[in-house]
Coordinates of C-alpha atoms in Angstrom, one line a residue:
Chain A
X1 CA 114.4 -92.9 133.5
X2 CA 112.4 -94.0 136.0
X3 CA 111.7 -92.5 139.6
X4 CA 113.2 -93.6 142.7
X5 CA 116.2 -94.7 140.4
X6 CA 119.9 -93.7 141.0
X7 CA 121.0 -91.6 137.8
X8 CA 123.7 -93.8 136.0
X9 CA 125.9 -90.4 135.7
X10 CA 126.6 -91.1 139.6
X11 CA 127.7 -94.4 138.8
X12 CA 130.3 -93.1 136.2
X13 CA 131.8 -90.4 138.3
X14 CA 131.7 -92.0 141.8
X15 CA 135.3 -94.1 141.7
X16 CA 136.8 -90.6 140.5
X17 CA 135.3 -88.7 143.1
X18 CA 135.8 -91.5 146.0
X19 CA 139.4 -91.7 144.9
X20 CA 139.8 -87.8 144.8
X21 CA 138.1 -87.8 148.1
X22 CA 139.7 -90.4 149.8
X23 CA 143.3 -89.4 148.8
X24 CA 143.3 -85.6 148.4
X25 CA 140.1 -83.8 149.9
X26 CA 140.1 -85.8 153.4
X27 CA 144.1 -85.4 153.6
X28 CA 143.7 -81.8 152.8
X29 CA 141.0 -81.5 156.0
X30 CA 143.1 -83.5 158.0
X31 CA 146.2 -81.3 157.2
X32 CA 144.2 -78.5 158.3
X33 CA 143.1 -79.9 161.5
X34 CA 146.7 -81.2 162.4
X35 CA 148.1 -77.7 162.0
X36 CA 146.2 -77.3 165.4
X37 CA 148.1 -79.8 167.2
X38 CA 151.5 -80.9 168.0
X39 CA 151.3 -84.1 166.2
X40 CA 155.0 -85.3 166.3
X41 CA 157.3 -88.5 165.9
X42 CA 155.7 -89.6 169.3
X43 CA 152.7 -89.1 168.3
X44 CA 153.0 -91.0 165.2
X45 CA 154.0 -94.6 167.8
X46 CA 151.0 -93.3 170.0
X47 CA 148.4 -90.9 169.0
X48 CA 146.5 -90.5 172.3
X49 CA 149.6 -88.1 172.9
X50 CA 148.1 -85.7 170.9
X51 CA 147.7 -82.7 172.0
X52 CA 145.5 -79.3 170.5
X53 CA 147.8 -76.6 170.5
X54 CA 145.4 -73.9 168.6
X55 CA 147.1 -71.4 166.6
X56 CA 150.2 -72.3 168.7
X57 CA 152.3 -73.7 165.4
X58 CA 151.2 -70.6 163.4
X59 CA 152.7 -68.4 165.9
X60 CA 155.8 -70.0 166.3
X61 CA 156.1 -69.9 162.5
X62 CA 155.3 -66.4 162.6
X63 CA 158.7 -65.7 164.8
X64 CA 160.6 -68.3 163.0
X65 CA 163.7 -66.7 161.6
X66 CA 164.4 -70.1 158.9
X67 CA 160.8 -69.8 158.5
X68 CA 160.6 -66.0 157.1
X69 CA 163.9 -66.4 154.9
X70 CA 162.1 -69.4 153.3
X71 CA 159.2 -67.6 152.5
X72 CA 161.6 -64.4 151.5
X73 CA 163.9 -66.4 149.5
X74 CA 160.2 -67.9 147.7
X75 CA 158.6 -64.6 147.3
X76 CA 162.1 -63.3 145.7
X77 CA 161.8 -66.8 143.2
X78 CA 158.3 -66.0 142.3
X79 CA 158.3 -62.2 142.1
X80 CA 161.9 -62.4 140.1
X81 CA 161.1 -65.7 138.5
X82 CA 157.8 -65.4 137.5
X83 CA 157.7 -62.5 135.3
X84 CA 161.2 -63.2 133.7
X85 CA 159.5 -66.5 132.5
X86 CA 156.5 -65.1 131.4
X87 CA 158.8 -62.1 129.3
X88 CA 160.6 -65.1 127.9
X89 CA 157.4 -67.3 127.0
X90 CA 155.8 -64.3 125.1
X91 CA 159.0 -63.0 123.3
X92 CA 159.7 -66.8 121.9
X93 CA 155.9 -67.1 120.9
X94 CA 156.0 -63.3 119.3
X95 CA 159.1 -64.3 117.4
X96 CA 157.3 -67.6 116.2
X97 CA 154.6 -65.8 115.5
X98 CA 156.3 -63.1 113.2
X99 CA 155.1 -63.2 109.6
X100 CA 158.3 -63.6 108.4
X101 CA 159.5 -66.6 110.6
X102 CA 160.4 -70.0 109.2
X103 CA 160.8 -73.3 110.5
X104 CA 158.3 -72.4 113.2
X105 CA 157.4 -76.4 113.7
X106 CA 161.0 -76.8 114.4
X107 CA 161.7 -74.2 116.5
X108 CA 159.2 -74.6 118.5
X109 CA 159.7 -78.2 119.0
X110 CA 163.3 -77.0 120.2
X111 CA 162.0 -74.1 123.0
X112 CA 159.6 -77.2 123.9
X113 CA 162.1 -79.9 125.2
X114 CA 163.2 -78.2 128.2
X115 CA 159.5 -78.6 129.7
X116 CA 159.5 -82.3 129.0
X117 CA 162.6 -83.4 130.7
X118 CA 163.0 -84.6 134.1
X119 CA 163.7 -81.5 136.6
X120 CA 165.8 -83.9 138.8
X121 CA 167.6 -84.9 135.8
X122 CA 168.4 -81.6 134.5
X123 CA 168.9 -79.8 138.1
X124 CA 172.0 -82.3 137.9
X125 CA 172.9 -81.0 134.7
X126 CA 173.0 -77.6 135.4
X127 CA 174.7 -78.3 138.6
X128 CA 177.9 -79.0 136.4
X129 CA 177.0 -75.9 134.0
X130 CA 177.3 -73.8 136.9
X131 CA 180.7 -74.9 138.1
X132 CA 182.7 -72.1 138.6
X133 CA 185.6 -73.6 136.9
X134 CA 185.0 -76.0 134.3
X135 CA 180.7 -75.1 133.7
X136 CA 180.2 -73.8 130.5
X137 CA 178.1 -71.0 131.7
X138 CA 181.3 -69.5 132.9
X139 CA 183.3 -70.0 129.8
X140 CA 180.6 -68.4 127.7
X141 CA 180.3 -65.2 130.1
X142 CA 184.0 -65.0 129.7
X143 CA 184.2 -64.9 126.2
X144 CA 181.9 -61.3 126.8
X145 CA 184.3 -60.7 129.4
X146 CA 182.4 -61.0 132.8
X147 CA 184.5 -63.0 135.7
X148 CA 183.8 -66.4 137.1
X149 CA 180.7 -66.4 139.2
X150 CA 180.3 -68.9 142.0
X151 CA 177.0 -69.4 140.8
X152 CA 175.8 -72.2 143.5
X153 CA 178.5 -71.5 146.0
X154 CA 177.4 -67.6 146.6
X155 CA 174.5 -66.7 148.4
X156 CA 173.9 -63.3 146.1
X157 CA 174.0 -65.8 142.8
X158 CA 172.6 -69.0 144.1
X159 CA 168.5 -68.0 143.7
X160 CA 169.6 -66.5 140.3
X161 CA 171.2 -69.2 139.2
X162 CA 167.9 -71.5 140.2
X163 CA 165.7 -68.8 138.3
X164 CA 167.7 -69.2 135.2
X165 CA 166.9 -72.9 135.4
X166 CA 163.7 -72.2 136.0
X167 CA 163.1 -70.0 133.3
X168 CA 164.9 -71.9 131.0
X169 CA 163.2 -75.5 132.2
X170 CA 159.7 -73.6 131.8
X171 CA 159.3 -70.9 129.5
X172 CA 158.3 -73.4 126.4
X173 CA 154.8 -74.4 128.1
X174 CA 153.5 -70.8 128.8
X175 CA 155.0 -70.0 125.1
X176 CA 152.7 -72.5 123.9
X177 CA 149.6 -70.8 125.2
X178 CA 150.6 -67.5 124.2
X179 CA 150.9 -68.7 120.5
X180 CA 147.1 -69.8 120.9
X181 CA 146.4 -66.4 122.5
X182 CA 148.0 -64.9 119.5
X183 CA 146.5 -67.5 117.2
X184 CA 142.9 -65.9 118.1
X185 CA 143.9 -62.3 117.6
X186 CA 141.3 -61.7 114.8
X187 CA 143.7 -60.4 111.5
X188 CA 140.7 -57.9 111.0
X189 CA 142.1 -55.7 114.2
X190 CA 145.6 -55.3 112.8
X191 CA 144.1 -54.3 109.5
X192 CA 142.1 -51.9 110.9
X193 CA 144.8 -50.4 113.1
X194 CA 147.1 -50.2 109.9
X195 CA 144.6 -48.1 108.3
X196 CA 144.9 -45.7 110.8
X197 CA 148.5 -45.5 110.6
X198 CA 149.6 -47.4 113.7
X199 CA 153.2 -48.7 113.5
X200 CA 154.3 -51.9 114.3
X201 CA 154.8 -51.2 118.3
X202 CA 151.1 -49.1 118.4
X203 CA 149.6 -52.5 117.1
X204 CA 151.3 -54.2 119.7
X205 CA 150.6 -51.7 122.6
X206 CA 147.1 -51.5 121.3
X207 CA 146.1 -54.4 119.7
X208 CA 147.9 -57.6 121.0
X209 CA 148.3 -57.1 124.3
X210 CA 144.7 -55.9 125.3
X211 CA 143.3 -59.1 123.2
X212 CA 146.2 -61.2 125.3
X213 CA 144.3 -59.9 128.5
X214 CA 143.2 -63.5 129.1
X215 CA 145.6 -65.5 128.3
X216 CA 147.9 -63.3 130.5
X217 CA 145.8 -64.2 133.7
X218 CA 145.7 -67.6 133.3
X219 CA 149.4 -67.8 132.8
X220 CA 150.1 -65.4 135.5
X221 CA 147.9 -67.4 137.8
X222 CA 149.4 -70.9 136.8
X223 CA 153.0 -69.9 136.9
X224 CA 152.4 -67.9 140.3
X225 CA 151.0 -71.4 141.8
X226 CA 153.6 -73.6 140.2
X227 CA 156.7 -71.5 141.3
X228 CA 155.9 -70.9 144.9
X229 CA 155.5 -74.9 145.5
X230 CA 159.9 -74.4 144.2
X231 CA 161.3 -77.5 145.8
X232 CA 163.2 -80.2 143.3
X233 CA 165.8 -77.4 142.0
X234 CA 167.4 -76.4 145.5
X235 CA 166.8 -80.1 147.0
X236 CA 168.8 -81.5 143.8
X237 CA 171.5 -78.4 143.5
X238 CA 172.0 -76.6 146.5
X239 CA 169.7 -78.0 149.6
X240 CA 168.8 -75.1 150.3
X241 CA 172.3 -73.3 150.8
X242 CA 174.4 -71.8 151.0
X243 CA 173.4 -70.1 154.2
X244 CA 170.3 -70.9 153.3
X245 CA 169.9 -68.2 150.6
X246 CA 168.2 -71.3 148.5
X247 CA 165.7 -72.5 151.1
X248 CA 162.5 -72.6 150.0
X249 CA 158.9 -72.9 152.0
X250 CA 158.3 -76.5 150.3
X251 CA 161.7 -77.4 151.4
X252 CA 161.1 -76.2 154.8
X253 CA 158.1 -78.0 155.0
X254 CA 159.6 -81.3 153.7
X255 CA 163.0 -81.2 156.4
X256 CA 159.9 -80.2 159.4
X257 CA 157.3 -82.7 158.7
X258 CA 159.5 -85.4 156.6
X259 CA 162.8 -85.4 157.8
X260 CA 162.2 -84.5 161.6
X261 CA 158.3 -85.4 162.0
X262 CA 157.0 -82.2 163.3
X263 CA 153.9 -83.4 161.6
X264 CA 151.9 -80.7 163.0
X265 CA 154.1 -78.0 162.5
X266 CA 154.7 -79.2 158.8
X267 CA 151.0 -79.1 157.8
X268 CA 151.0 -75.5 159.4
X269 CA 153.3 -74.6 157.2
X270 CA 152.0 -76.0 154.0
X271 CA 148.6 -74.2 155.3
X272 CA 150.6 -71.2 155.0
X273 CA 151.8 -71.4 151.5
X274 CA 148.2 -72.4 150.5
X275 CA 146.5 -69.2 152.3
X276 CA 149.0 -67.1 150.3
X277 CA 148.8 -68.8 147.0
X278 CA 145.1 -68.7 147.3
X279 CA 145.2 -65.0 148.1
X280 CA 147.2 -64.3 145.9
X281 CA 144.9 -66.1 142.9
X282 CA 142.1 -63.9 144.2
X283 CA 143.7 -60.8 143.9
X284 CA 144.8 -61.4 140.4
X285 CA 141.4 -62.4 139.4
X286 CA 139.6 -59.5 140.9
X287 CA 142.5 -57.2 139.3
X288 CA 141.8 -58.4 136.1
X289 CA 137.8 -58.5 136.3
X290 CA 138.1 -54.9 137.2
X291 CA 140.9 -53.8 134.3
X292 CA 138.1 -55.8 131.8
X293 CA 135.4 -53.2 132.9
X294 CA 136.3 -50.2 130.8
Chain B
X1 CA 164.8 -53.8 102.2
X2 CA 163.2 -53.3 105.3
X3 CA 161.8 -56.6 105.5
X4 CA 164.9 -58.5 104.7
X5 CA 166.5 -56.8 107.7
X6 CA 163.5 -57.7 110.0
X7 CA 163.9 -61.6 108.4
X8 CA 167.1 -61.5 109.4
X9 CA 166.6 -60.1 113.0
X10 CA 163.9 -62.9 113.7
X11 CA 165.5 -65.7 112.7
X12 CA 168.8 -64.7 113.9
X13 CA 167.2 -64.0 117.6
X14 CA 165.6 -67.5 116.9
X15 CA 168.7 -69.5 115.9
X16 CA 170.6 -67.9 118.8
X17 CA 167.5 -68.7 121.3
X18 CA 167.5 -72.1 120.1
X19 CA 170.8 -72.9 120.6
X20 CA 171.2 -71.6 124.2
X21 CA 167.7 -73.7 124.7
X22 CA 169.3 -76.9 123.4
X23 CA 173.1 -76.3 124.6
X24 CA 172.9 -78.0 128.4
X25 CA 170.9 -81.0 126.7
X26 CA 173.2 -81.5 123.8
X27 CA 176.4 -81.4 126.6
X28 CA 174.1 -83.8 128.6
X29 CA 174.7 -86.5 125.8
X30 CA 178.4 -85.4 124.8
X31 CA 179.3 -85.1 128.3
X32 CA 178.1 -88.8 129.2
X33 CA 180.1 -90.2 126.1
X34 CA 183.4 -88.8 127.6
X35 CA 186.2 -90.8 129.6
X36 CA 186.1 -90.2 133.2
X37 CA 187.7 -86.7 134.0
X38 CA 187.2 -85.0 130.4
X39 CA 184.1 -83.0 131.5
X40 CA 185.9 -81.7 134.2
X41 CA 189.0 -80.2 131.7
X42 CA 189.8 -76.8 132.2
X43 CA 188.8 -75.1 129.7
X44 CA 185.7 -77.1 129.0
X45 CA 185.2 -79.7 126.1
X46 CA 181.9 -79.9 124.2
X47 CA 183.1 -83.0 122.1
X48 CA 184.5 -86.2 123.5
X49 CA 188.0 -87.3 122.6
X50 CA 187.0 -90.6 122.1
X51 CA 183.4 -91.5 122.8
X52 CA 182.6 -94.1 125.2
X53 CA 179.6 -96.4 126.4
X54 CA 181.1 -97.3 129.6
X55 CA 179.0 -94.9 132.1
X56 CA 176.1 -96.2 130.7
X57 CA 177.3 -99.7 131.4
X58 CA 178.3 -99.0 134.9
X59 CA 174.7 -97.4 135.5
X60 CA 173.3 -100.9 134.4
X61 CA 175.7 -103.5 135.5
X62 CA 177.4 -101.4 138.8
X63 CA 174.6 -98.9 139.8
X64 CA 171.6 -101.4 139.3
X65 CA 169.6 -98.7 137.6
X66 CA 167.8 -101.0 135.5
X67 CA 165.3 -101.8 138.0
X68 CA 164.8 -98.1 138.6
X69 CA 164.2 -97.7 134.8
X70 CA 161.6 -101.0 135.4
X71 CA 160.2 -98.9 138.3
X72 CA 159.6 -95.8 136.5
X73 CA 158.0 -97.3 133.6
X74 CA 155.8 -99.2 135.5
X75 CA 154.6 -97.4 137.7
X76 CA 153.8 -94.5 135.2
X77 CA 151.8 -96.7 132.9
X78 CA 150.3 -98.5 135.8
X79 CA 149.3 -94.6 137.0
X80 CA 148.2 -93.5 133.6
X81 CA 146.2 -96.8 132.9
X82 CA 144.2 -96.6 135.8
X83 CA 143.7 -92.7 136.0
X84 CA 142.8 -92.8 132.3
X85 CA 139.7 -95.3 133.3
X86 CA 138.5 -93.2 136.2
X87 CA 139.0 -90.2 134.8
X88 CA 137.2 -90.9 131.2
X89 CA 134.6 -92.3 133.0
X90 CA 133.8 -89.3 135.3
X91 CA 134.5 -86.9 132.4
X92 CA 131.8 -88.3 130.6
X93 CA 129.2 -88.4 133.5
X94 CA 129.7 -84.9 134.1
X95 CA 129.3 -84.1 130.6
X96 CA 126.5 -86.2 129.5
X97 CA 124.7 -86.8 132.4
X98 CA 122.0 -84.5 135.1
X99 CA 122.1 -85.4 138.2
X100 CA 121.3 -83.7 141.4
X101 CA 124.3 -81.1 142.6
X102 CA 126.5 -82.2 139.3
X103 CA 127.5 -78.6 138.5
X104 CA 128.2 -77.9 141.8
X105 CA 130.2 -80.8 142.3
X106 CA 132.3 -79.8 139.5
X107 CA 132.7 -76.4 140.4
X108 CA 134.1 -77.4 144.0
X109 CA 136.4 -80.2 141.8
X110 CA 138.1 -77.1 139.7
X111 CA 138.4 -74.8 143.1
X112 CA 140.6 -77.6 144.3
X113 CA 143.1 -76.9 141.7
X114 CA 144.4 -74.1 143.8
X115 CA 145.7 -76.1 146.2
X116 CA 148.7 -77.3 146.1
X117 CA 149.3 -80.7 146.0
X118 CA 151.8 -80.4 149.3
X119 CA 149.1 -79.7 151.6
X120 CA 147.2 -83.7 151.6
X121 CA 151.3 -85.1 151.5
X122 CA 151.9 -85.2 155.2
X123 CA 148.1 -87.0 156.1
X124 CA 148.3 -88.5 153.1
X125 CA 151.6 -90.5 154.5
X126 CA 149.5 -91.5 157.4
X127 CA 146.5 -92.6 155.6
X128 CA 148.8 -94.5 153.0
X129 CA 150.7 -95.7 156.7
X130 CA 148.2 -96.9 158.3
X131 CA 147.0 -99.1 155.2
X132 CA 150.4 -100.3 154.9
X133 CA 150.9 -98.9 151.5
X134 CA 154.4 -96.9 152.4
X135 CA 157.3 -98.2 150.8
X136 CA 155.3 -100.2 148.4
X137 CA 154.3 -99.4 144.7
X138 CA 150.8 -98.7 146.0
X139 CA 151.9 -95.6 147.7
X140 CA 152.9 -94.2 143.9
X141 CA 149.9 -95.7 142.3
X142 CA 146.9 -94.6 144.8
X143 CA 147.2 -90.4 144.9
X144 CA 147.5 -90.6 141.3
X145 CA 144.5 -93.0 140.3
X146 CA 142.5 -90.0 139.2
X147 CA 142.9 -85.9 138.9
X148 CA 141.2 -83.0 138.5
X149 CA 142.8 -82.0 135.5
X150 CA 141.9 -84.9 133.6
X151 CA 137.9 -85.1 134.6
X152 CA 138.2 -81.7 133.2
X153 CA 139.9 -82.3 130.1
X154 CA 137.7 -85.4 129.3
X155 CA 134.7 -83.3 130.2
X156 CA 135.3 -80.6 127.8
X157 CA 135.7 -83.0 125.2
X158 CA 132.8 -85.3 126.0
X159 CA 130.2 -82.3 125.8
X160 CA 131.0 -82.4 122.2
X161 CA 129.7 -85.2 121.6
X162 CA 125.8 -85.2 120.4
X163 CA 123.2 -86.8 122.3
X164 CA 121.5 -88.3 119.6
X165 CA 124.5 -90.6 119.2
X166 CA 124.2 -92.0 122.7
X167 CA 120.1 -92.1 122.6
X168 CA 120.5 -94.4 119.5
X169 CA 122.5 -96.5 121.1
X170 CA 120.3 -96.8 124.3
X171 CA 117.0 -97.4 122.0
X172 CA 119.5 -100.2 120.5
X173 CA 119.4 -101.4 123.7
X174 CA 123.1 -101.0 125.1
X175 CA 123.6 -100.8 128.8
X176 CA 125.1 -97.7 130.1
X177 CA 128.7 -98.9 130.5
X178 CA 128.3 -100.8 127.4
X179 CA 128.0 -97.4 125.3
X180 CA 130.8 -95.7 127.8
X181 CA 133.3 -99.1 126.9
X182 CA 132.4 -99.3 123.5
X183 CA 131.2 -95.9 121.6
X184 CA 132.3 -92.7 124.2
X185 CA 135.9 -94.1 124.3
X186 CA 136.5 -94.3 121.0
X187 CA 134.9 -91.3 120.5
X188 CA 136.9 -89.6 122.8
X189 CA 140.1 -91.3 121.9
X190 CA 142.0 -87.8 121.0
X191 CA 141.8 -86.7 124.3
X192 CA 142.4 -89.9 126.1
X193 CA 145.6 -89.7 124.2
X194 CA 146.6 -86.3 125.0
X195 CA 145.9 -87.5 128.8
X196 CA 147.6 -90.6 128.5
X197 CA 151.1 -88.4 127.6
X198 CA 150.5 -85.8 130.4
X199 CA 149.9 -88.7 132.7
X200 CA 152.7 -90.9 131.8
X201 CA 155.2 -87.6 132.0
X202 CA 153.8 -86.5 134.9
X203 CA 154.4 -89.6 136.8
X204 CA 157.9 -90.4 135.2
X205 CA 159.1 -87.0 135.9
X206 CA 157.3 -86.7 139.7
X207 CA 159.9 -86.5 142.4
X208 CA 158.7 -85.0 145.5
X209 CA 156.1 -87.8 146.4
X210 CA 158.2 -90.7 145.4
X211 CA 160.6 -89.6 147.2
X212 CA 159.0 -89.2 150.8
X213 CA 157.0 -92.6 150.3
X214 CA 160.0 -94.7 148.8
X215 CA 162.7 -95.3 151.2
X216 CA 163.8 -99.2 150.2
X217 CA 166.1 -98.2 147.3
X218 CA 164.6 -101.4 145.3
X219 CA 161.8 -99.6 144.5
X220 CA 163.4 -96.4 143.4
X221 CA 162.1 -94.5 140.5
X222 CA 164.8 -93.3 138.2
X223 CA 164.5 -89.8 139.5
X224 CA 164.8 -90.6 143.1
X225 CA 167.4 -93.2 141.8
X226 CA 169.4 -90.2 140.5
X227 CA 169.3 -87.4 143.0
X228 CA 170.5 -90.4 145.4
X229 CA 173.0 -91.2 142.8
X230 CA 173.9 -87.1 142.7
X231 CA 174.8 -87.0 146.5
X232 CA 177.6 -90.0 146.4
X233 CA 178.8 -89.4 143.2
X234 CA 179.3 -85.5 142.6
X235 CA 182.8 -86.3 141.3
X236 CA 181.5 -88.5 138.8
X237 CA 180.4 -86.1 136.2
X238 CA 180.0 -88.3 133.2
X239 CA 178.5 -91.0 134.9
X240 CA 176.0 -88.9 136.3
X241 CA 175.2 -86.8 132.8
X242 CA 174.9 -90.8 131.6
X243 CA 172.0 -91.3 134.4
X244 CA 170.3 -88.0 133.4
X245 CA 170.3 -89.1 129.8
X246 CA 168.8 -92.4 130.9
X247 CA 166.1 -90.4 132.9
X248 CA 165.4 -87.9 130.2
X249 CA 165.4 -89.8 127.2
X250 CA 162.4 -92.0 127.4
X251 CA 160.2 -88.9 128.0
X252 CA 161.8 -87.1 125.3
X253 CA 161.2 -89.7 122.9
X254 CA 157.5 -89.9 123.6
X255 CA 157.1 -86.0 123.5
X256 CA 158.7 -86.2 120.0
X257 CA 156.0 -88.6 118.7
X258 CA 153.1 -87.7 120.4
X259 CA 153.6 -83.9 120.1
X260 CA 150.9 -83.0 118.8
X261 CA 149.0 -84.3 121.4
X262 CA 150.7 -82.8 124.1
X263 CA 150.7 -79.5 122.5
X264 CA 146.6 -79.8 121.9
X265 CA 145.9 -80.8 125.7
X266 CA 148.0 -77.3 126.9
X267 CA 146.0 -75.5 124.4
X268 CA 142.8 -76.8 125.6
X269 CA 143.5 -76.0 129.2
X270 CA 144.8 -72.5 128.2
X271 CA 142.6 -71.0 125.8
X272 CA 139.3 -72.3 127.2
X273 CA 138.7 -69.6 130.2

């Protein structure tokens, strides 16, 4: 390739970079800038009425009880729902990778089915499953003598109900990743452990878990990022209720930004969410990096 | 003996877990076939007393979901085709050319994966509004034209193409675009199918963005139309279940037929650190 000629590589990457740049990076930067302004429904019509408010939006957010509720609810969803999801995924993967297990392909497909369904559609379905009087879930629990629970009507149960739906919907995804991780553990490690007289549990504890550490890190980070973006489940099933018990950060951003057109304020909410996700991702990467050094 | 107990226990748990996993989907299908009111019977029924397709007829004839079905199919197809084209070019470019700043650029792209899509939504709406694209199909297609994940997936695969094959084509006088079009696309076919399945399903299932940019109900995608119906027809359980089946079935069929590619895609993202 002659001097002065632009490398053809640029020609190949440019269209995608332009698309991502114009419709993702530019909006992200614009969002940060907007979060320092009072851009609202009036400014949508007349942008010259825009005023800089510095960190005003963020200060208002910190003091706003409704936002704090949304943040606490989202944290609840991530902290309880995330580990439950990952545990269900690992459990399913271990069962499917058990030496005695048969029809693995069939079971794997069944466990994976909820992952490919449309969230809105299954949220609609689960809304009926959770019905206190004629929902299947209460019927099932009734068999074990557990009294009828008003899943979506009781502020104490609404978030657990959403977590249960999320675990059901998502566990198949991480299960597949765990299966790949389990299959990459060399068989000779187990053989060596057995020679040393390790029990099944000890093999799991001393061989399987340490060898799965990189998989765990990936699964934990991806699940956390996804769960922080909770939106469609409460939007369809509870609209954030009852008593704001399922109001999430993204739902709060949606109502502020897209329902009331407080764009500056909504952008600040989005950035708080981003900052939290970024911080927690870095913390997880750092923690695991330290663990990896024996 | 111990082994037999273990076999029994493992399969017992697997069967129970599988039943619990399919139960909501199974009930969705049976309830959609029940006569009106039967899905809310006390105690709950699992099997319709007499199967009927009335609710599906109502969806198409009375509630105009045909339109939403076509919107979803058309938009998912359009996004899939455009993004396959742009992502495959970029993935190949990042894998097989050495231009200045390439690696730094690629790292910046990967770093962007931590940024939640919602951060871009408000300004993106304003930009598309200024372009007159809000409340048109364009508003759904434009943000999906290229994706970091897609570029990454193709790049990882294209790294495996031997340079000698490409150089041989160059010696034969083929232009760069021609090499991409007739050689690289062919060699990358498996990963492109994976990416196509991912993109189609992702676009089909997407809810928040179409909800925001589509106000005209003739442009609604299925999830948006369904969420809308769910508000108006809370009492019509059977009708809502038919709507849910209609929304879920196309992607589920796609998955069942192409699951090999879909699962391969997840693993390639998860295993390579």
